Short mmCIF file of C-alpha atoms and ligand atoms in Angstrom, two decimals:
data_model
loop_
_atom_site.label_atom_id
_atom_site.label_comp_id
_atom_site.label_asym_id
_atom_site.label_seq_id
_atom_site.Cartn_x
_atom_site.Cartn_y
_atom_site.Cartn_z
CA UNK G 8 -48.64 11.25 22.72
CA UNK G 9 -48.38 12.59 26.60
CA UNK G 10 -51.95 12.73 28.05
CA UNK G 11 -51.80 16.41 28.54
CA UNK G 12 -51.15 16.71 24.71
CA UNK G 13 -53.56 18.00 22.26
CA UNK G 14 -54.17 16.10 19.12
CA UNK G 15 -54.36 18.55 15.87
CA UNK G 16 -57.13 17.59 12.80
CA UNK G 17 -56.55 19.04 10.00
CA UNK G 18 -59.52 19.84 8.00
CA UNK G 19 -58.12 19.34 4.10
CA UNK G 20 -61.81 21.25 3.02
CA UNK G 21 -60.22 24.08 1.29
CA UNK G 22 -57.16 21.82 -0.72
CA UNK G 23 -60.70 20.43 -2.29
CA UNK G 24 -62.26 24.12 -2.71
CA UNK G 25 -59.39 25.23 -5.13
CA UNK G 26 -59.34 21.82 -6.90
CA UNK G 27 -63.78 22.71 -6.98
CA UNK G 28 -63.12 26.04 -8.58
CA UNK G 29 -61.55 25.11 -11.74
CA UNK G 30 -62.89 21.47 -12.30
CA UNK G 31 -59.45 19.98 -12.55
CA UNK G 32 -58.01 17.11 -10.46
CA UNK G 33 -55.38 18.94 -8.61
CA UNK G 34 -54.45 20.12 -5.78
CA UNK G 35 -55.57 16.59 -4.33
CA UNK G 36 -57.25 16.22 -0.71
CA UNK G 37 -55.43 12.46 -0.80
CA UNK G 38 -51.85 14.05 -1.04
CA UNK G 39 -52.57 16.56 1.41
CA UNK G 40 -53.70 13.79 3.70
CA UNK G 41 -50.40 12.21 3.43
CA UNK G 42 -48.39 15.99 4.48
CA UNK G 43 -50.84 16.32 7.26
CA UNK G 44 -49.20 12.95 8.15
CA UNK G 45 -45.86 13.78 7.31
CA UNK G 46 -46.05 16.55 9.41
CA UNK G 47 -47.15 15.55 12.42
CA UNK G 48 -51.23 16.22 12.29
CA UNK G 49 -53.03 13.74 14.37
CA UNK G 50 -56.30 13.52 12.03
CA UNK G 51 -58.22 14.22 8.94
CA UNK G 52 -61.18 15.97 9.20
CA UNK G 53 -63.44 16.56 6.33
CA UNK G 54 -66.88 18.27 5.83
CA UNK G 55 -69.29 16.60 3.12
CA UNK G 56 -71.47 19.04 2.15
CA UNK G 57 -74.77 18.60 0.74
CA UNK G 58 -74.01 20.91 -1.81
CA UNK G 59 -70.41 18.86 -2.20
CA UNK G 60 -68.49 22.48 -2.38
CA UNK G 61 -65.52 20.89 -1.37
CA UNK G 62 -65.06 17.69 -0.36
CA UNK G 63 -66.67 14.80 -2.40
CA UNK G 64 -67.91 11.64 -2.40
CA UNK G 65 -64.88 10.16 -4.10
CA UNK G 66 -62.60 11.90 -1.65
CA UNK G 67 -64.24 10.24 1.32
CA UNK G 68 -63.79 6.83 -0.01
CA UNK G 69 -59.96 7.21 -1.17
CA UNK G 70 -59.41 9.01 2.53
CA UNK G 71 -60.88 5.54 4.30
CA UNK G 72 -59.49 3.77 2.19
CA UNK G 73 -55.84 4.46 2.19
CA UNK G 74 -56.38 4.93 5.78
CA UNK G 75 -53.82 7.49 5.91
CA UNK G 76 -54.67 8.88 9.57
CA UNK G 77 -57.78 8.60 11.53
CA UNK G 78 -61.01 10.15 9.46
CA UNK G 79 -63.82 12.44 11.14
CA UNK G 80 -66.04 13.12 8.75
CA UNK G 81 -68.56 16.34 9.46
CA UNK G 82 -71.71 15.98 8.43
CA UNK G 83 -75.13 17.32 8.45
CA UNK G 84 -77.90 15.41 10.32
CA UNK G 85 -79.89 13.93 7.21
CA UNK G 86 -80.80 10.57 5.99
CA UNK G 87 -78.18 10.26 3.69
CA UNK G 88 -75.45 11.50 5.69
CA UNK G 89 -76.24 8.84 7.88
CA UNK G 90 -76.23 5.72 5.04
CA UNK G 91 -72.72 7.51 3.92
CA UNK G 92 -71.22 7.05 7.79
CA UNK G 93 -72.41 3.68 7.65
CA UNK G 94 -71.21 3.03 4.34
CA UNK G 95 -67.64 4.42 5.04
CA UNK G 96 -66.99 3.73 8.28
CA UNK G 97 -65.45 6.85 9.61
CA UNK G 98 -63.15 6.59 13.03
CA UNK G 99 -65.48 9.58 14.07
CA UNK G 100 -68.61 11.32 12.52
CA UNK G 101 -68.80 15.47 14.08
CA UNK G 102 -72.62 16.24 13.36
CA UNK G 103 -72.94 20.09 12.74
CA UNK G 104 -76.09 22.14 11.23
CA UNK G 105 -75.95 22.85 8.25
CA UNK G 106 -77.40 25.91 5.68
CA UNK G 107 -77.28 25.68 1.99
CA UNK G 108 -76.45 29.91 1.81
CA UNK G 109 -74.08 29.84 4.56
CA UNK G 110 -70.22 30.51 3.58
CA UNK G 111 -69.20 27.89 6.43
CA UNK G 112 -71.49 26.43 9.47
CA UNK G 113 -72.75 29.28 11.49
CA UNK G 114 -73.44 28.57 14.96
CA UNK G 115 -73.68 24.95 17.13
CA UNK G 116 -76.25 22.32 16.81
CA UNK G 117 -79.65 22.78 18.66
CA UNK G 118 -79.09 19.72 20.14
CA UNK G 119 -82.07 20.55 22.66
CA UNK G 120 -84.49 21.15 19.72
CA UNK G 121 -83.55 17.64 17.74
CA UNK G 122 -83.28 15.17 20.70
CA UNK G 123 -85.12 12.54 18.94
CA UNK G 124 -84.05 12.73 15.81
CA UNK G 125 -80.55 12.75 17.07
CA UNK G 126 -81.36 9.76 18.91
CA UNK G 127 -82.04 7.74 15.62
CA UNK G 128 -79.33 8.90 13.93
CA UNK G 129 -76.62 8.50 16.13
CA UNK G 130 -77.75 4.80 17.21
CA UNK G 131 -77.12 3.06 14.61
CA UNK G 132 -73.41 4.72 13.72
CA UNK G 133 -72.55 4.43 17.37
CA UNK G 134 -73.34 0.63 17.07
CA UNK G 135 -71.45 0.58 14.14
CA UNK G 136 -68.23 1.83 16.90
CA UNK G 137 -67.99 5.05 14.80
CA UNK G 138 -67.32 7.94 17.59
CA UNK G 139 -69.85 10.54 17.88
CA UNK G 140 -69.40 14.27 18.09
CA UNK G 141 -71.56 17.21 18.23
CA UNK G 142 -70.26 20.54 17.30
CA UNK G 143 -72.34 22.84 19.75
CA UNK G 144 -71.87 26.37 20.85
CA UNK G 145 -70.33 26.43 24.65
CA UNK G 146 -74.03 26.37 26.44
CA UNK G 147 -74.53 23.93 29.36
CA UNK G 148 -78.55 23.14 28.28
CA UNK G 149 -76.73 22.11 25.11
CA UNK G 150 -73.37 20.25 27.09
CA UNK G 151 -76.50 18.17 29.03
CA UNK G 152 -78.75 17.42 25.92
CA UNK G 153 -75.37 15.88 24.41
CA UNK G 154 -74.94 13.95 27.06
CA UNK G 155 -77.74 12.62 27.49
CA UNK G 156 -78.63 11.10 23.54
CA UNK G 157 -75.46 9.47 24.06
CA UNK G 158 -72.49 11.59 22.01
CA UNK G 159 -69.09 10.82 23.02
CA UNK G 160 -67.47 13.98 22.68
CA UNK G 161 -68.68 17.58 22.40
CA UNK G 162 -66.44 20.45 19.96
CA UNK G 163 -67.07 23.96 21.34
CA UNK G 164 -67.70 26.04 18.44
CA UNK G 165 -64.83 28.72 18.45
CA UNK G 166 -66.14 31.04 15.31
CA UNK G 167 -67.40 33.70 17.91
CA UNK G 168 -64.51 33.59 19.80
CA UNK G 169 -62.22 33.87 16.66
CA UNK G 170 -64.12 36.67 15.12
CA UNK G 171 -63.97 38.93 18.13
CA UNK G 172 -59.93 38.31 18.66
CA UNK G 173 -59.29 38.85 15.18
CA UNK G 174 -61.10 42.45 15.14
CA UNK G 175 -59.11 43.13 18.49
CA UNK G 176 -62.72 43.13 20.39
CA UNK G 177 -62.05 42.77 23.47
CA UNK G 178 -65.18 40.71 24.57
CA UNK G 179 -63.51 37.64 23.25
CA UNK G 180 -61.67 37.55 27.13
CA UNK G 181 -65.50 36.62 28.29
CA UNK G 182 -66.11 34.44 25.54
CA UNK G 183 -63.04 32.72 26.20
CA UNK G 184 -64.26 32.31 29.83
CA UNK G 185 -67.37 30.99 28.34
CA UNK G 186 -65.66 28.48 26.23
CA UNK G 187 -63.11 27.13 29.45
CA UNK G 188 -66.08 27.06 32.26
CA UNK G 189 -67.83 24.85 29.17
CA UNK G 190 -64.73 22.77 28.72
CA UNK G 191 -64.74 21.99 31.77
CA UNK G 192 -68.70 21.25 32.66
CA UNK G 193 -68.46 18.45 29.87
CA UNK G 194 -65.38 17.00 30.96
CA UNK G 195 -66.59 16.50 34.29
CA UNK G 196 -70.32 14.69 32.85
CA UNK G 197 -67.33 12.76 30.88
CA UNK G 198 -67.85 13.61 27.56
CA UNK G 199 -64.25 13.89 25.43
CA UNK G 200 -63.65 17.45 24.59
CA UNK G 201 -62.76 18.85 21.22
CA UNK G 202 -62.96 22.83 19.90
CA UNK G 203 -62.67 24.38 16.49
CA UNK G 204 -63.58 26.71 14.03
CA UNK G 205 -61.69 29.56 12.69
CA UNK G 206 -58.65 29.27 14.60
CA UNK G 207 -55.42 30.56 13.73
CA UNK G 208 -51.96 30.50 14.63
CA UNK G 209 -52.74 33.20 17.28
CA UNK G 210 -56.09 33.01 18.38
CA UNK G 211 -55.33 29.27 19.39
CA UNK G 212 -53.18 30.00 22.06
CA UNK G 213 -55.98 30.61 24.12
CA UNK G 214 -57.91 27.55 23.64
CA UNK G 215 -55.09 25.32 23.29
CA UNK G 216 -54.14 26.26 27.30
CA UNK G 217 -57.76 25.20 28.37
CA UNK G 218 -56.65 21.72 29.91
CA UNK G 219 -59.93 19.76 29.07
CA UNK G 220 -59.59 20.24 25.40
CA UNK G 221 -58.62 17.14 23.65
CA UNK G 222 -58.50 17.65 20.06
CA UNK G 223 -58.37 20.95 17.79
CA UNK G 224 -59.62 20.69 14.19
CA UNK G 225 -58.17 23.32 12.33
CA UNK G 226 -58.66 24.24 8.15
CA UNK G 227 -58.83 27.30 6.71
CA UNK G 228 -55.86 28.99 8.30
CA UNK G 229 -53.60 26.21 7.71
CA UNK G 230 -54.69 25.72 4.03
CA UNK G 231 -54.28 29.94 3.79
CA UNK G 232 -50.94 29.89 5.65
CA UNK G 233 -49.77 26.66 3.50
CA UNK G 234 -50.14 29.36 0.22
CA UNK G 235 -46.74 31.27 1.94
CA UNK G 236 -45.15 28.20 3.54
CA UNK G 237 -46.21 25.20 2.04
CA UNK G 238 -48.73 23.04 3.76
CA UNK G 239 -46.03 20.76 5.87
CA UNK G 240 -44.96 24.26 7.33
CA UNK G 241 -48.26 25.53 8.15
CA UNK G 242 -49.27 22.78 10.31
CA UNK G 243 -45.90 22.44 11.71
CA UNK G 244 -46.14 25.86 12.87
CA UNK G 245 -49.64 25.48 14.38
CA UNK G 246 -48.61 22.57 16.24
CA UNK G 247 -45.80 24.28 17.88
CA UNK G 248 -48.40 27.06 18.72
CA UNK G 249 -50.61 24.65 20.04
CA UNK G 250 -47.91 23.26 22.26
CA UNK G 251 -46.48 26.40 23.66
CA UNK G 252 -50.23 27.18 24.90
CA UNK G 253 -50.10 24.25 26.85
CA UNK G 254 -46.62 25.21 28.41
N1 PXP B 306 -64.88 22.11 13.19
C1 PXP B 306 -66.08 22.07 12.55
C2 PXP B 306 -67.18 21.30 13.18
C3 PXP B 306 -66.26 22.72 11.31
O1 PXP B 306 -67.47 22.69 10.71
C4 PXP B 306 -65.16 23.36 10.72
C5 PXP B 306 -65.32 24.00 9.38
O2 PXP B 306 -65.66 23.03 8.43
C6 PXP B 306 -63.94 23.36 11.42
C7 PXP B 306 -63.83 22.74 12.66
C8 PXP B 306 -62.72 24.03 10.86
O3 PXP B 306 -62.92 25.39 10.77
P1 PXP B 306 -61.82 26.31 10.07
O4 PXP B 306 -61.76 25.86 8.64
O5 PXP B 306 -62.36 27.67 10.24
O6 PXP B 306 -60.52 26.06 10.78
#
């Protein structure tokens, strides 16, 4: 991969939400793993919920185990979230906040609020050489509390950004701005930069072109856009978008 190259995750949530919704075994999150592969993706990403809405225990531990691509497992910062990244062994865990009612994670981490707790949880996984993330809304106070309990890499939440570009709003030009100036504050306090949440195949053109962003991790759309093109399509065609934003 060239250094200016951004590395695509593919979040396989949503292959395990239509698998959820009628209790059978198929479609499976393991073979989707292997056509994110197939076709390029750089990474698996995967959200255990508490509730377990999608993703599941058993999923995790056939992902790590067949080692298919590197895993970064989102999580919620709790006890046993924490024995499960220890247990498993992740390449990366992304800590997000998490609300039982919520239809996906709203908002970034308070990282500022939770500095010790943070603390605790992240020493031991970081010991354990699993990466650390923290999925945080583009905010320097929050950019600086990262940095300073130790994460490796911050993802810029994108939702707001995504929700104003798909309703043609025009304010997402300022969040944008918001989301590039923060891109660029982290990468200069030398924290690894990642971004995601509800991009598509054209809202990423804008945050693929901000040079500081290292990783995307992408779900919903793909899984959606895999319905019309098959799932080896979808993220073929979203990392072609992601390159011509870079060009
Ligand atoms: N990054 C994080 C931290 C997330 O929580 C999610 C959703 O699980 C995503 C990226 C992917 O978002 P989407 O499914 O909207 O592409």
């Amino acid at each position: 991969m060239r250094k200016d190259e951004i590395r695509l995750g593919v979040n396989i949530d949503h292959v395990a939400t239509l698998r959820n919704v009628r209790g059978t075994n198929y479609p499976d999150p393991l073979m989707a793993a292997n056509i994110v592969k197939e076709a390029g993706g750089d990474g698996i990403t995967a959200h255990l919920r508490e509730d377990r809405r999608h993703i599941v225990d058993q999923d995790i531990s056939r992902l790590r185990h067949q080692n298919i691509l590197p895993l970064n497992l989102e999580m919620a910062v709790t006890d046993e979230m924490q024995r499960i990244a220890l247990d498993i062994l992740p390449n990366a865990i992304c800590l997000v906040p998490e609300k039982r009612e919520e239809r996906t994670t709203e908002g970034g981490l308070d990282v500022r609020k939770n500095i010790a707790g943070l603390r605790s949880f992240i020493e031991p996984v970081k010991q354990k050489k699993i990466r650390v993330s923290l999925f945080i809304e583009p905010n320097k106070k929050q950019i600086d509390a990262a940095k300073n309990i130790g994460a490796d890499i911050i993802e810029l939440h994108t939702g707001n950004f995504c929700d104003l570009y798909e309703k043609n709003d025009k304010s997402y030009m300022e969040v944008n701005k918001t989301i590039e100036e923060a891109a660029k504050y982290a990468a200069k306090l030398g924290l690894e930069v990642h971004a995601g949440h509800g991009l598509t195949t054209r809202s990423v053109r804008y945050i693929g072109k901000i040079p500081e962003i290292k990783e995307l991790n992408i779900g919903h759309a793909i899984v959606s856009d895999s319905i019309f093109m098959g799932l080896k399509g979808a993220i073929q065609i979203m990392k072609q978008k992601i390159k011509e934003s870079r060009s």
